[in-house]
Coordinates of N, CA and C and ligand atoms in Angstrom, one line a residue:
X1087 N 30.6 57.8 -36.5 CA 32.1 58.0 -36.7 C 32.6 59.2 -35.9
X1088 N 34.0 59.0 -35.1 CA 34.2 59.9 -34.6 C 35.5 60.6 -35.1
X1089 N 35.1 61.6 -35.1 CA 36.3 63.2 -35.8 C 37.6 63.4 -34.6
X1090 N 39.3 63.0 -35.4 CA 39.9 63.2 -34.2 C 40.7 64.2 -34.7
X1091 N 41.3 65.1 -34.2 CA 42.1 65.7 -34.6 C 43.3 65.7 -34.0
X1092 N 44.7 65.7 -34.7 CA 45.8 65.6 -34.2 C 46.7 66.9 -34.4
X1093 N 47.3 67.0 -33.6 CA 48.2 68.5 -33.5 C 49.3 67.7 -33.5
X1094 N 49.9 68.4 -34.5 CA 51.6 67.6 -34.6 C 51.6 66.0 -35.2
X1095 N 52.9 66.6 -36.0 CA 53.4 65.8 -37.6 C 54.3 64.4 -37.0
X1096 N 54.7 64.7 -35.7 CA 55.7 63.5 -35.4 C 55.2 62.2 -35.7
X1097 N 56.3 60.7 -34.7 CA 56.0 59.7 -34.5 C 54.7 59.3 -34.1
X1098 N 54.5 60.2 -33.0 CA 53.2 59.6 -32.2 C 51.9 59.9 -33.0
X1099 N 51.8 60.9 -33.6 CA 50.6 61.3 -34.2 C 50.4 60.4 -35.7
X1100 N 51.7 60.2 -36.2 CA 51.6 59.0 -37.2 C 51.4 57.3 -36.9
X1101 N 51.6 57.4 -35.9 CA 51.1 55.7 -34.9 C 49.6 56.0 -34.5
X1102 N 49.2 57.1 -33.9 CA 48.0 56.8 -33.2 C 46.8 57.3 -34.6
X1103 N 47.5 58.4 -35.4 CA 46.7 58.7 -37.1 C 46.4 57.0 -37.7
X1104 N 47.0 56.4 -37.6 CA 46.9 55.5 -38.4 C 45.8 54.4 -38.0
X1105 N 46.1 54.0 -36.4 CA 45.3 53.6 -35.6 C 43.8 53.7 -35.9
X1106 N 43.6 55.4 -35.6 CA 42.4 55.7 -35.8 C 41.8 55.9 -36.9
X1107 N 42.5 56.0 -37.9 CA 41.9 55.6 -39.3 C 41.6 54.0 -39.6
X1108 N 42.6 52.9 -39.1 CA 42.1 51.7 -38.9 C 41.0 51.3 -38.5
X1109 N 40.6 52.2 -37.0 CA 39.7 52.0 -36.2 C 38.1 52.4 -36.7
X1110 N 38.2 52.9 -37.9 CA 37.2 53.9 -38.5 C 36.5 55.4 -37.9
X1111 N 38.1 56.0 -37.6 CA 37.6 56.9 -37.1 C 37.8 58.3 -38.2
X1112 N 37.5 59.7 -38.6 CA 38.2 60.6 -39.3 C 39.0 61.3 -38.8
X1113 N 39.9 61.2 -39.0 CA 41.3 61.8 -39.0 C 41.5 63.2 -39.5
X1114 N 41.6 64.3 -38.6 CA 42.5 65.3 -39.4 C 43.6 65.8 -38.6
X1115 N 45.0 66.0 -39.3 CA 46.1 66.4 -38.9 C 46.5 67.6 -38.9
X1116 N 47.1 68.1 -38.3 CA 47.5 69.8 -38.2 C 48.9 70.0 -37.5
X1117 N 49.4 70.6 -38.2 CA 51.2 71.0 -38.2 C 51.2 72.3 -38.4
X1118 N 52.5 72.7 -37.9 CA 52.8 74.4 -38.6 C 53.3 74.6 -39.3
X1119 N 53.3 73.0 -40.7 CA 53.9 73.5 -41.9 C 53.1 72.5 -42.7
X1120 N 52.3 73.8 -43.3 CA 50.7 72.9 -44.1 C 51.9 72.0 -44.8
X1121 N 52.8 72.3 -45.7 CA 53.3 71.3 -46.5 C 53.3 70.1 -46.2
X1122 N 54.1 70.2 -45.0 CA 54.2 68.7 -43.8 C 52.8 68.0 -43.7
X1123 N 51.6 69.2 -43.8 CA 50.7 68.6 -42.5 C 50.2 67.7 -43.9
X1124 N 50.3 68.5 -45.0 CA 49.3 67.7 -46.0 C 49.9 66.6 -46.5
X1125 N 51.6 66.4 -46.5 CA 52.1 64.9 -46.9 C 51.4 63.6 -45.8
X1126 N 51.7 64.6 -44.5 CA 51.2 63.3 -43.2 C 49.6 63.0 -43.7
X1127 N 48.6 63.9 -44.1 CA 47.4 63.1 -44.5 C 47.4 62.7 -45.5
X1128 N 48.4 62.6 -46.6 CA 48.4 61.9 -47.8 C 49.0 60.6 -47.7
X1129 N 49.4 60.8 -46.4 CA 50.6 59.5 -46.2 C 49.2 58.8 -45.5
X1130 N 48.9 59.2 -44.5 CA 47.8 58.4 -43.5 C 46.6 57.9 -44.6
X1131 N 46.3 58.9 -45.4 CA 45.3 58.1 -46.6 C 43.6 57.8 -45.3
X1132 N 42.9 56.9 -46.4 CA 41.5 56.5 -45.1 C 40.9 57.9 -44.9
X1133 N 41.0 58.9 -46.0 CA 40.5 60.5 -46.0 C 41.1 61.1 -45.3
X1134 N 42.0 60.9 -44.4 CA 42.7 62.0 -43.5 C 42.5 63.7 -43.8
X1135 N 42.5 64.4 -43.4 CA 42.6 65.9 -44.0 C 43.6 66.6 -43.4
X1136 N 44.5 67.6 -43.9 CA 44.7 68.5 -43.3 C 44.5 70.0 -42.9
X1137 N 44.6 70.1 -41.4 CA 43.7 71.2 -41.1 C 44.9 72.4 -40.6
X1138 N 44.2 73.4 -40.6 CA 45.2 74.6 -40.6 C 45.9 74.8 -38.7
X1139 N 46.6 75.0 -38.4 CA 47.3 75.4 -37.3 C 46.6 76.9 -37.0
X1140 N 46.2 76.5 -35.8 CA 45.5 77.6 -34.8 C 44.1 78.2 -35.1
X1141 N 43.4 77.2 -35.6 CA 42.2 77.6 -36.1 C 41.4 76.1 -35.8
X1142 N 40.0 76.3 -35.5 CA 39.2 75.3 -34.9 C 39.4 73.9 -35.5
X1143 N 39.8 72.8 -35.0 CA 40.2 71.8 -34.9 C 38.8 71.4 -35.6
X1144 N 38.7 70.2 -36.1 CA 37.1 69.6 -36.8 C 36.5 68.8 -35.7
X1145 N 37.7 67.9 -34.7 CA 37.6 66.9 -34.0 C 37.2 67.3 -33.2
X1146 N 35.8 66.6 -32.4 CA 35.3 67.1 -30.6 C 36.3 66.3 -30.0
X1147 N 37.7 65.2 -30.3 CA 38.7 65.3 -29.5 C 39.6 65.5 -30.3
X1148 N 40.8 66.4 -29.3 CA 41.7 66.9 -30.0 C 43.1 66.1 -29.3
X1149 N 44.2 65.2 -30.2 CA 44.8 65.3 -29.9 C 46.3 65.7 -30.0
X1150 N 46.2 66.3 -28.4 CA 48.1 67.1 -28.1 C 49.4 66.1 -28.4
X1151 N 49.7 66.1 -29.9 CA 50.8 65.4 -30.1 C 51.8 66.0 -29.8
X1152 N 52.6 66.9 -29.5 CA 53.7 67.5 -29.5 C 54.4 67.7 -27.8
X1153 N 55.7 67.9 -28.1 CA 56.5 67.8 -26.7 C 55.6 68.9 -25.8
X1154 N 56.2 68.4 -24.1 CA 55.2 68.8 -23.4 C 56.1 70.2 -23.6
X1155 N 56.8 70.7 -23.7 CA 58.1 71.7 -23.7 C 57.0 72.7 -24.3
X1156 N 56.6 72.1 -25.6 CA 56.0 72.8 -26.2 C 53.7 73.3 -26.3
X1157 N 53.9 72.5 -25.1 CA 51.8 71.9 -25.5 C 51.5 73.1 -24.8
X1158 N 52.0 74.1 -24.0 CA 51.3 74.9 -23.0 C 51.3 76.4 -24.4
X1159 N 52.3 76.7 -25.0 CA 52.1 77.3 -25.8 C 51.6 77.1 -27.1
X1160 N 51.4 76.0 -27.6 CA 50.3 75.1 -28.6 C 49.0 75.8 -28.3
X1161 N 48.4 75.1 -27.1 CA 47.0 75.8 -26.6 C 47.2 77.1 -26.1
X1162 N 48.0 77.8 -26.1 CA 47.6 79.2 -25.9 C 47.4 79.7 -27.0
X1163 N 48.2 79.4 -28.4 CA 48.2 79.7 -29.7 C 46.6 79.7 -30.1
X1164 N 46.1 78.3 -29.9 CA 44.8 77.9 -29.8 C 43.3 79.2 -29.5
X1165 N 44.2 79.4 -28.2 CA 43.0 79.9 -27.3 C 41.7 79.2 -27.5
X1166 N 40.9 80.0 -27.6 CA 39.2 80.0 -28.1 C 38.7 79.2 -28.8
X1167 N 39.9 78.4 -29.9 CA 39.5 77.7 -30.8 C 39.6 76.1 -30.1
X1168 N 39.7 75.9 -29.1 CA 40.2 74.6 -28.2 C 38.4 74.4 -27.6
X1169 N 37.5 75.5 -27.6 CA 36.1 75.7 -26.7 C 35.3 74.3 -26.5
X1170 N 35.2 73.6 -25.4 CA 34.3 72.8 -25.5 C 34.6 71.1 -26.4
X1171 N 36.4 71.5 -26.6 CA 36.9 70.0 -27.4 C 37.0 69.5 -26.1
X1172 N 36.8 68.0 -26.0 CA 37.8 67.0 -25.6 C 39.7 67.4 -26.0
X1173 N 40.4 67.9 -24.7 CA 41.8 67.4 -25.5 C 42.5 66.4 -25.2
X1174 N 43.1 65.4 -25.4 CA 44.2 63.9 -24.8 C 45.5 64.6 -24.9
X1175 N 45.6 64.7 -24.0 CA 47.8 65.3 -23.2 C 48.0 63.9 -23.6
X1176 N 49.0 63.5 -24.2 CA 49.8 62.0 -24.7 C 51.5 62.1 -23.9
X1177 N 51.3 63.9 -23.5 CA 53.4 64.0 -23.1 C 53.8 63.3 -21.8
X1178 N 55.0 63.3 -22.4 CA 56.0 62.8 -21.0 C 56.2 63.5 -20.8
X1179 N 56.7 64.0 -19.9 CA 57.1 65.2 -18.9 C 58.3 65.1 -18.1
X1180 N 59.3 63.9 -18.9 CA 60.6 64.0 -18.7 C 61.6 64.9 -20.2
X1181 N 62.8 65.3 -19.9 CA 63.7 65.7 -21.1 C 64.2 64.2 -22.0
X1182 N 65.1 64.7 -22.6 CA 65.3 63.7 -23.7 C 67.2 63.8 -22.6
X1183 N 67.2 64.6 -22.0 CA 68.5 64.5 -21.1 C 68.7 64.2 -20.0
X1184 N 67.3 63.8 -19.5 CA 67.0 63.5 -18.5 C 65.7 62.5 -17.7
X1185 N 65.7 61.2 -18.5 CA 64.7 60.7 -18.1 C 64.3 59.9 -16.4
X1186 N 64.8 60.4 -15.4 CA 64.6 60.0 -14.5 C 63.8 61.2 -13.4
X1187 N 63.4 62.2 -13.8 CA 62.9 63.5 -13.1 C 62.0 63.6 -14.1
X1188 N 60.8 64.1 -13.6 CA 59.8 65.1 -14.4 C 60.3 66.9 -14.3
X1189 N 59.5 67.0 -15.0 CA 59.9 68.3 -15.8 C 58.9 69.8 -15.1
X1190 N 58.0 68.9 -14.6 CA 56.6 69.4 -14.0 C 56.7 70.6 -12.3
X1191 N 55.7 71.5 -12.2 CA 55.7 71.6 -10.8 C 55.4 70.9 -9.8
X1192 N 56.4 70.6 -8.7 CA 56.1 69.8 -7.5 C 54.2 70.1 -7.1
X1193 N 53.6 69.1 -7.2 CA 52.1 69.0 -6.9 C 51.3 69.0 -8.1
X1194 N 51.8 69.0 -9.4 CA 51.1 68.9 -10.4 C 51.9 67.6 -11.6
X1195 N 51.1 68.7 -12.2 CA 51.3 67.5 -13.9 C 51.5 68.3 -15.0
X1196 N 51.9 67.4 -16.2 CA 52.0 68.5 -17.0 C 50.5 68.5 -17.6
X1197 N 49.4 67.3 -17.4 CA 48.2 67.6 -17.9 C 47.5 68.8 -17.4
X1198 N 48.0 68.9 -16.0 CA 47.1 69.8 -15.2 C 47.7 71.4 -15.4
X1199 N 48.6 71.4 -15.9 CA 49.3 72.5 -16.3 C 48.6 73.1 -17.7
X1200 N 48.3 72.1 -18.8 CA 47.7 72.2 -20.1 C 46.3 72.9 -19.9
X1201 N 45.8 72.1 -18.6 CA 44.1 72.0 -18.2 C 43.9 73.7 -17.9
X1202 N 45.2 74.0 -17.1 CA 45.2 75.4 -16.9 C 45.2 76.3 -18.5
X1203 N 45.9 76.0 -19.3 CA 45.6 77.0 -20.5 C 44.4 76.6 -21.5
X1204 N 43.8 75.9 -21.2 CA 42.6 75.6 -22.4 C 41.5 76.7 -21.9
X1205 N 40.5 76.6 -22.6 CA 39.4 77.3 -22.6 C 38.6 76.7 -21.4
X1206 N 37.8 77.3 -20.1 CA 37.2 76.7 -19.0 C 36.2 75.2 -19.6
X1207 N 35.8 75.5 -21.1 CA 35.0 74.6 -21.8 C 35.3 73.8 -22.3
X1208 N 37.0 73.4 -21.9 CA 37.4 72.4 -23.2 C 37.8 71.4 -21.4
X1209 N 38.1 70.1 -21.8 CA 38.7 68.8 -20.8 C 39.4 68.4 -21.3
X1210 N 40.7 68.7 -20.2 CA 42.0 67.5 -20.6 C 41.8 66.1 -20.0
X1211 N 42.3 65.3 -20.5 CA 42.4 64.0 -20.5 C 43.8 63.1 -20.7
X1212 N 44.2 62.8 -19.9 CA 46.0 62.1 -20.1 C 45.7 60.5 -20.5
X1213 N 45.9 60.6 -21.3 CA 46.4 59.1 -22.0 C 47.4 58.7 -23.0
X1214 N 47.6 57.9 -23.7 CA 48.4 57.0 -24.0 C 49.9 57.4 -23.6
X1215 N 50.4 58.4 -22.8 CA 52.1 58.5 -22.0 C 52.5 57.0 -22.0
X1216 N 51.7 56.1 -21.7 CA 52.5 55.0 -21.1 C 52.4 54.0 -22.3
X1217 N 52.0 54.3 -23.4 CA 52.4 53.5 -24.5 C 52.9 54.1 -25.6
X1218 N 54.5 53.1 -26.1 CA 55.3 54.0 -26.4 C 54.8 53.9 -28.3
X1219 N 55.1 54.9 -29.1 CA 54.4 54.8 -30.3 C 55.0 53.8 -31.0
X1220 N 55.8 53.0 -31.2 CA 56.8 51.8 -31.8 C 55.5 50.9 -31.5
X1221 N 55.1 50.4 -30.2 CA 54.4 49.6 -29.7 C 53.2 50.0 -30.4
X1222 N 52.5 51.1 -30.1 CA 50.9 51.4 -30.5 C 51.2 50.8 -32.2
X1223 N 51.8 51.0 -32.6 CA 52.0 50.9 -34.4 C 52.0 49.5 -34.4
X1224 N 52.5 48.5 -33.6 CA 52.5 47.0 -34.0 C 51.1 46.8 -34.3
X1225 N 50.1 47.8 -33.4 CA 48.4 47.4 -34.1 C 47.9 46.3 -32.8
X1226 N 48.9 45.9 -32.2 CA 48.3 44.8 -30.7 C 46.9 44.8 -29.8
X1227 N 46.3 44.8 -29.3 CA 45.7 45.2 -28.4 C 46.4 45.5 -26.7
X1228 N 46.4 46.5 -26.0 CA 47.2 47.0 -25.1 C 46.6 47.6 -24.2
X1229 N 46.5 48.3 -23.3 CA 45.9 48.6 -21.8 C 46.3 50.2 -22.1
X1230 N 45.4 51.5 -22.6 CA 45.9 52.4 -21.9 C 45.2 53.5 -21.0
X1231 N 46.5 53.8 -19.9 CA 45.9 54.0 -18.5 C 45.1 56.0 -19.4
X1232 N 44.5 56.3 -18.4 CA 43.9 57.7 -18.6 C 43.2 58.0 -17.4
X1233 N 43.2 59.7 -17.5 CA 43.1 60.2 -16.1 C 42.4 61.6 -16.6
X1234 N 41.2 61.8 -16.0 CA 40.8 62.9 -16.6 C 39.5 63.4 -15.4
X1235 N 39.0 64.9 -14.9 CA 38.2 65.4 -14.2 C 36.7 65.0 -14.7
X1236 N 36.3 65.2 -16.0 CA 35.1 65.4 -16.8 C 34.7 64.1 -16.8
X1237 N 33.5 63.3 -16.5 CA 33.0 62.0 -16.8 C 32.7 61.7 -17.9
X1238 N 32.1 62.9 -19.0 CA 31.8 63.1 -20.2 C 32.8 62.8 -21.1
X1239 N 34.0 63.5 -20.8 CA 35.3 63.6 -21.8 C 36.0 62.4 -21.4
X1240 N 36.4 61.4 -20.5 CA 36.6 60.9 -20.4 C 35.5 59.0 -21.1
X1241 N 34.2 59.8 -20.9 CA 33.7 58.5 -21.6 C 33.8 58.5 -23.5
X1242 N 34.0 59.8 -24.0 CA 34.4 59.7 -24.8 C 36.0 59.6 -25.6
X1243 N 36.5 59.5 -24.3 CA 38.1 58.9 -24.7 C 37.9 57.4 -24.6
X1244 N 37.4 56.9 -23.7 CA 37.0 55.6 -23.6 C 36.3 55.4 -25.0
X1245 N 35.6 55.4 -25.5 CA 35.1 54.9 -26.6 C 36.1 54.9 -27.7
X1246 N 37.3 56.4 -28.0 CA 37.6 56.2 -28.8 C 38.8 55.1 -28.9
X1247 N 39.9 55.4 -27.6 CA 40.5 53.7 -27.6 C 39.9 53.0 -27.7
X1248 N 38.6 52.3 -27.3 CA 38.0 51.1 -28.1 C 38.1 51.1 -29.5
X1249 N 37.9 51.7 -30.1 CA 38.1 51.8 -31.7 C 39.4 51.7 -32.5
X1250 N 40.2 51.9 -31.4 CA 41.8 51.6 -31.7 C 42.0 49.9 -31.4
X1251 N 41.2 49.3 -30.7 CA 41.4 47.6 -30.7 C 41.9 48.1 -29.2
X1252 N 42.2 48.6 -28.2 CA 42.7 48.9 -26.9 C 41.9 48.8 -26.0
X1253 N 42.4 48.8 -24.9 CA 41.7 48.3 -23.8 C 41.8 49.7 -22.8
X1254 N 40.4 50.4 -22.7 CA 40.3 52.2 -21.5 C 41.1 51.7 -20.1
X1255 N 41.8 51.8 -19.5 CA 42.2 52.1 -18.7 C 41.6 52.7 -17.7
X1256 N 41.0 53.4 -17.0 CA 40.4 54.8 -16.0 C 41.1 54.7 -14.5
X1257 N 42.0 55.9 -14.2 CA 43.2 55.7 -13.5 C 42.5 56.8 -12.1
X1258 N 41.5 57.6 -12.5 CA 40.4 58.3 -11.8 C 40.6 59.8 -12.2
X1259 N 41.0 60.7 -11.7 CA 40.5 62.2 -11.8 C 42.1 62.9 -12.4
X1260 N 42.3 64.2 -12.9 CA 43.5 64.4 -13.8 C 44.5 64.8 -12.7
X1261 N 44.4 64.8 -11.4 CA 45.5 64.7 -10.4 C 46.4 63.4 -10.8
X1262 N 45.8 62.3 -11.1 CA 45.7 61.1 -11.1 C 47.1 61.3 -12.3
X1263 N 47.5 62.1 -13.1 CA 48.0 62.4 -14.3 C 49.4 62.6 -14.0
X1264 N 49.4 62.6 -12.8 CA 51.1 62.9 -12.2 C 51.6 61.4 -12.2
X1265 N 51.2 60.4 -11.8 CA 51.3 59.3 -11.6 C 51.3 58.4 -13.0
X1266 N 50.7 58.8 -13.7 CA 50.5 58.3 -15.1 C 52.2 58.8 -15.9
X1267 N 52.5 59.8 -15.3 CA 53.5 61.0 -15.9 C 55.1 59.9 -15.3
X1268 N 54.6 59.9 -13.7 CA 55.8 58.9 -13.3 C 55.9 57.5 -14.0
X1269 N 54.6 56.8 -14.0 CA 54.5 55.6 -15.1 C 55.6 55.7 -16.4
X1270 N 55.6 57.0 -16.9 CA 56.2 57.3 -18.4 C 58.2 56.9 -17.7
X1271 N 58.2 57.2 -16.8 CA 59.7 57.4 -16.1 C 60.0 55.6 -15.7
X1272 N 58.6 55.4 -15.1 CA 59.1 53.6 -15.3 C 59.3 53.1 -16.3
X1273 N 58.5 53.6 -17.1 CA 58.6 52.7 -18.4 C 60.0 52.8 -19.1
X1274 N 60.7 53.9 -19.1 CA 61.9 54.4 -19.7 C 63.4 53.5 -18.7
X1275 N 62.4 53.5 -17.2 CA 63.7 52.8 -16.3 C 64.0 51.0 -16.8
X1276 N 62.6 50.5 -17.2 CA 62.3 49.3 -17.3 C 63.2 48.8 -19.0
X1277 N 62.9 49.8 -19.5 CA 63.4 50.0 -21.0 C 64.8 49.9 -20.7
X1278 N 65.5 50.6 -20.3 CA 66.7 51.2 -19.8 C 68.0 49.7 -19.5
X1279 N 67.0 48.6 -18.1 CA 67.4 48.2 -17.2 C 67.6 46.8 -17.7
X1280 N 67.1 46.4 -19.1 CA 67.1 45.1 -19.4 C 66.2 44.7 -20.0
X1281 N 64.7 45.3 -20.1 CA 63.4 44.6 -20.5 C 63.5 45.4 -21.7
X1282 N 64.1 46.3 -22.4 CA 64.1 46.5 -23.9 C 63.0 47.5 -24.1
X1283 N 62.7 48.4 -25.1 CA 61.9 49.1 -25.4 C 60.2 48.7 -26.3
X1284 N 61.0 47.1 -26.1 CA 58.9 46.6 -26.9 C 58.6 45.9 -25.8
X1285 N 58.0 46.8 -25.2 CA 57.0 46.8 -23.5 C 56.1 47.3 -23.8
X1286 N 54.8 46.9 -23.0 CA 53.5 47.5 -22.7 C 53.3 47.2 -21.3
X1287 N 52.9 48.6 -20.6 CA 52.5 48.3 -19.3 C 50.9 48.1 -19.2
X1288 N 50.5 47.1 -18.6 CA 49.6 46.3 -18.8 C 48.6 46.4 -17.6
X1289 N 47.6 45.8 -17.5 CA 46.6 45.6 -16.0 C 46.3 44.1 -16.2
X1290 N 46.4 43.1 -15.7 CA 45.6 41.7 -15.4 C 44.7 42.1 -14.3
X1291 N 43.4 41.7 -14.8 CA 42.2 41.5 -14.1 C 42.0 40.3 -13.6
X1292 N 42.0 39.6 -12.5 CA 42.1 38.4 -11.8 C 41.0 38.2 -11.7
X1293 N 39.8 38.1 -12.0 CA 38.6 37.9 -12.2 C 38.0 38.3 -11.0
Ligands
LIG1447 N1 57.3 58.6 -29.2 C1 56.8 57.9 -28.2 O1 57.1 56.7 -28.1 C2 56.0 58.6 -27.2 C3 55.4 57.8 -26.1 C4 54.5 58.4 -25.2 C5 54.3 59.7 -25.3 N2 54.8 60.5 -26.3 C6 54.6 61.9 -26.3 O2 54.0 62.2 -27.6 C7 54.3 63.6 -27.9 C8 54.8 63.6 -29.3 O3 56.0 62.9 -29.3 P1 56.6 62.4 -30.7 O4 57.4 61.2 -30.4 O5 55.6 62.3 -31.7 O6 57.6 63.6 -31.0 P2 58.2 64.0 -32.4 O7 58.3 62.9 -33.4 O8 59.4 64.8 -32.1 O9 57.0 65.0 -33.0 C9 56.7 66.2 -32.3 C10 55.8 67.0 -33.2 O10 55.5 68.2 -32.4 C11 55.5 69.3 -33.3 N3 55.8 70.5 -32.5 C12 56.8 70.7 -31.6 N4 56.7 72.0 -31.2 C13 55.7 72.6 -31.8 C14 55.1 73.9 -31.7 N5 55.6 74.8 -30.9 N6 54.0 74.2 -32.5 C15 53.6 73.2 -33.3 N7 54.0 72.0 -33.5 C16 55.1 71.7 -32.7 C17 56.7 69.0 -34.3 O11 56.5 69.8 -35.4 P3 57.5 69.9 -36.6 O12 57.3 68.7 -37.4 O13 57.0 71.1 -37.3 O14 58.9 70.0 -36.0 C18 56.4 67.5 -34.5 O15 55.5 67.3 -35.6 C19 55.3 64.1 -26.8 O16 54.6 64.8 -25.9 C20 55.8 62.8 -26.2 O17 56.2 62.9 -24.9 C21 55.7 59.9 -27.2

């Protein structure tokens, strides 16, 4: 059984909590208002726990639920206590006022930006951006893309989407994360343009 931990009380962390409690994975949540954090594990049930904000996560993956606005000061909050985790960046890295720009420095990402404040021992890893949490919650099986430097942290992101009923994606190295990040801007133009917001961007394998 694998230990995941989630940072942040939102939507996404209550779509992909649930998932991974489905999937038989342990769940712990962590907010910066234990009150919050311990309804969201009362609500998720399947033993969820909740864990304290800014103190060592349980999960060898940790995932970065919260706006990207906010994930670089998250893990700095973190520091030391991030050592040696797997973390999964899930943000878009567009505004809520602007979804047609990223948010990011020209030549990066915002994963690569995160990668920069972790501990040299911890691996970012970018996935699920391109599936939106409405969708992950239908429970479907889905394609998601991920992009990560470490072979290790990424074969254990791979395993843990399998456990969600999902299909690993591997998009190749966390440069790769900018493009994953633009994906998040298609998806919003596609939403936007006529195709509605219950999309999944997908891969067909042609044999
Ligand atoms: N929703 C989607 O469909 C979707 C799709 C793809 C990717 N994503 C990405 O998923 C991430 C989470 O999105 P969401 O939809 O779950 O957002 P959300 O519902 O607004 O939840 C964000 C969570 O982040 C927490 N948070 C914000 N700033 C924080 C800080 N400085 N310290 C600690 N916690 C902080 C909030 O805490 P409080 O509860 O205390 O305010 C809240 O629990 C974002 O990066 C987003 O880009 C979302």
């Amino acid at each position: 059984m694998t230990t995941i931990s989630i940072i942040g009380l939102g939507t996404y962390a209550r779509a992909i909590g649930t998932r991974a409690i489905e999937g038989g994975n342990a769940v712990e949540v962590i907010g910066r208002d234990a009150a919050k954090t311990k309804d969201l594990g009362d609500e998720l049930g399947g033993g969820a726990t909740a864990g304290t904000f800014g103190t060592a996560p349980a999960g060898d993956i940790v995932v970065l639920a919260v706006p990207f606005a906010s994930a670089e000061s998250v893990v700095a909050q973190y520091g030391d206590a991030l050592a040696g985790k797997v973390v999964i960046d899930i943000s878009n890295t567009f505004t809520a006022a602007d979804d047609t720009e990223l948010v990011t420095p020209d030549g990066s990402s915002g994963a690569q930006e995160i990668a920069k404040a972790v501990p040299s021992s911890a691996h970012v890893v970018k996935a699920f951006n391109t599936v939106f949490a409405h969708v992950l919650a239908l429970g479907r099986p889905l394609d998601v893309l991920f992009a990560g430097d470490d072979a290790q942290a990424k074969a254990s992101v791979s395993a843990f989407i399998e456990t969600l009923g999902l299909r690993p994606r591997d998009v190749g190295g966390l440069a790769m994360a900018h493009w994953l990040e633009g994906a998040g801007l298609l998806m919003m133009g596609l939403a936007g343009h006529g195709a509605g917001f219950n999309i999944a961007l997908g891969v067909d394998l042609l044999g």
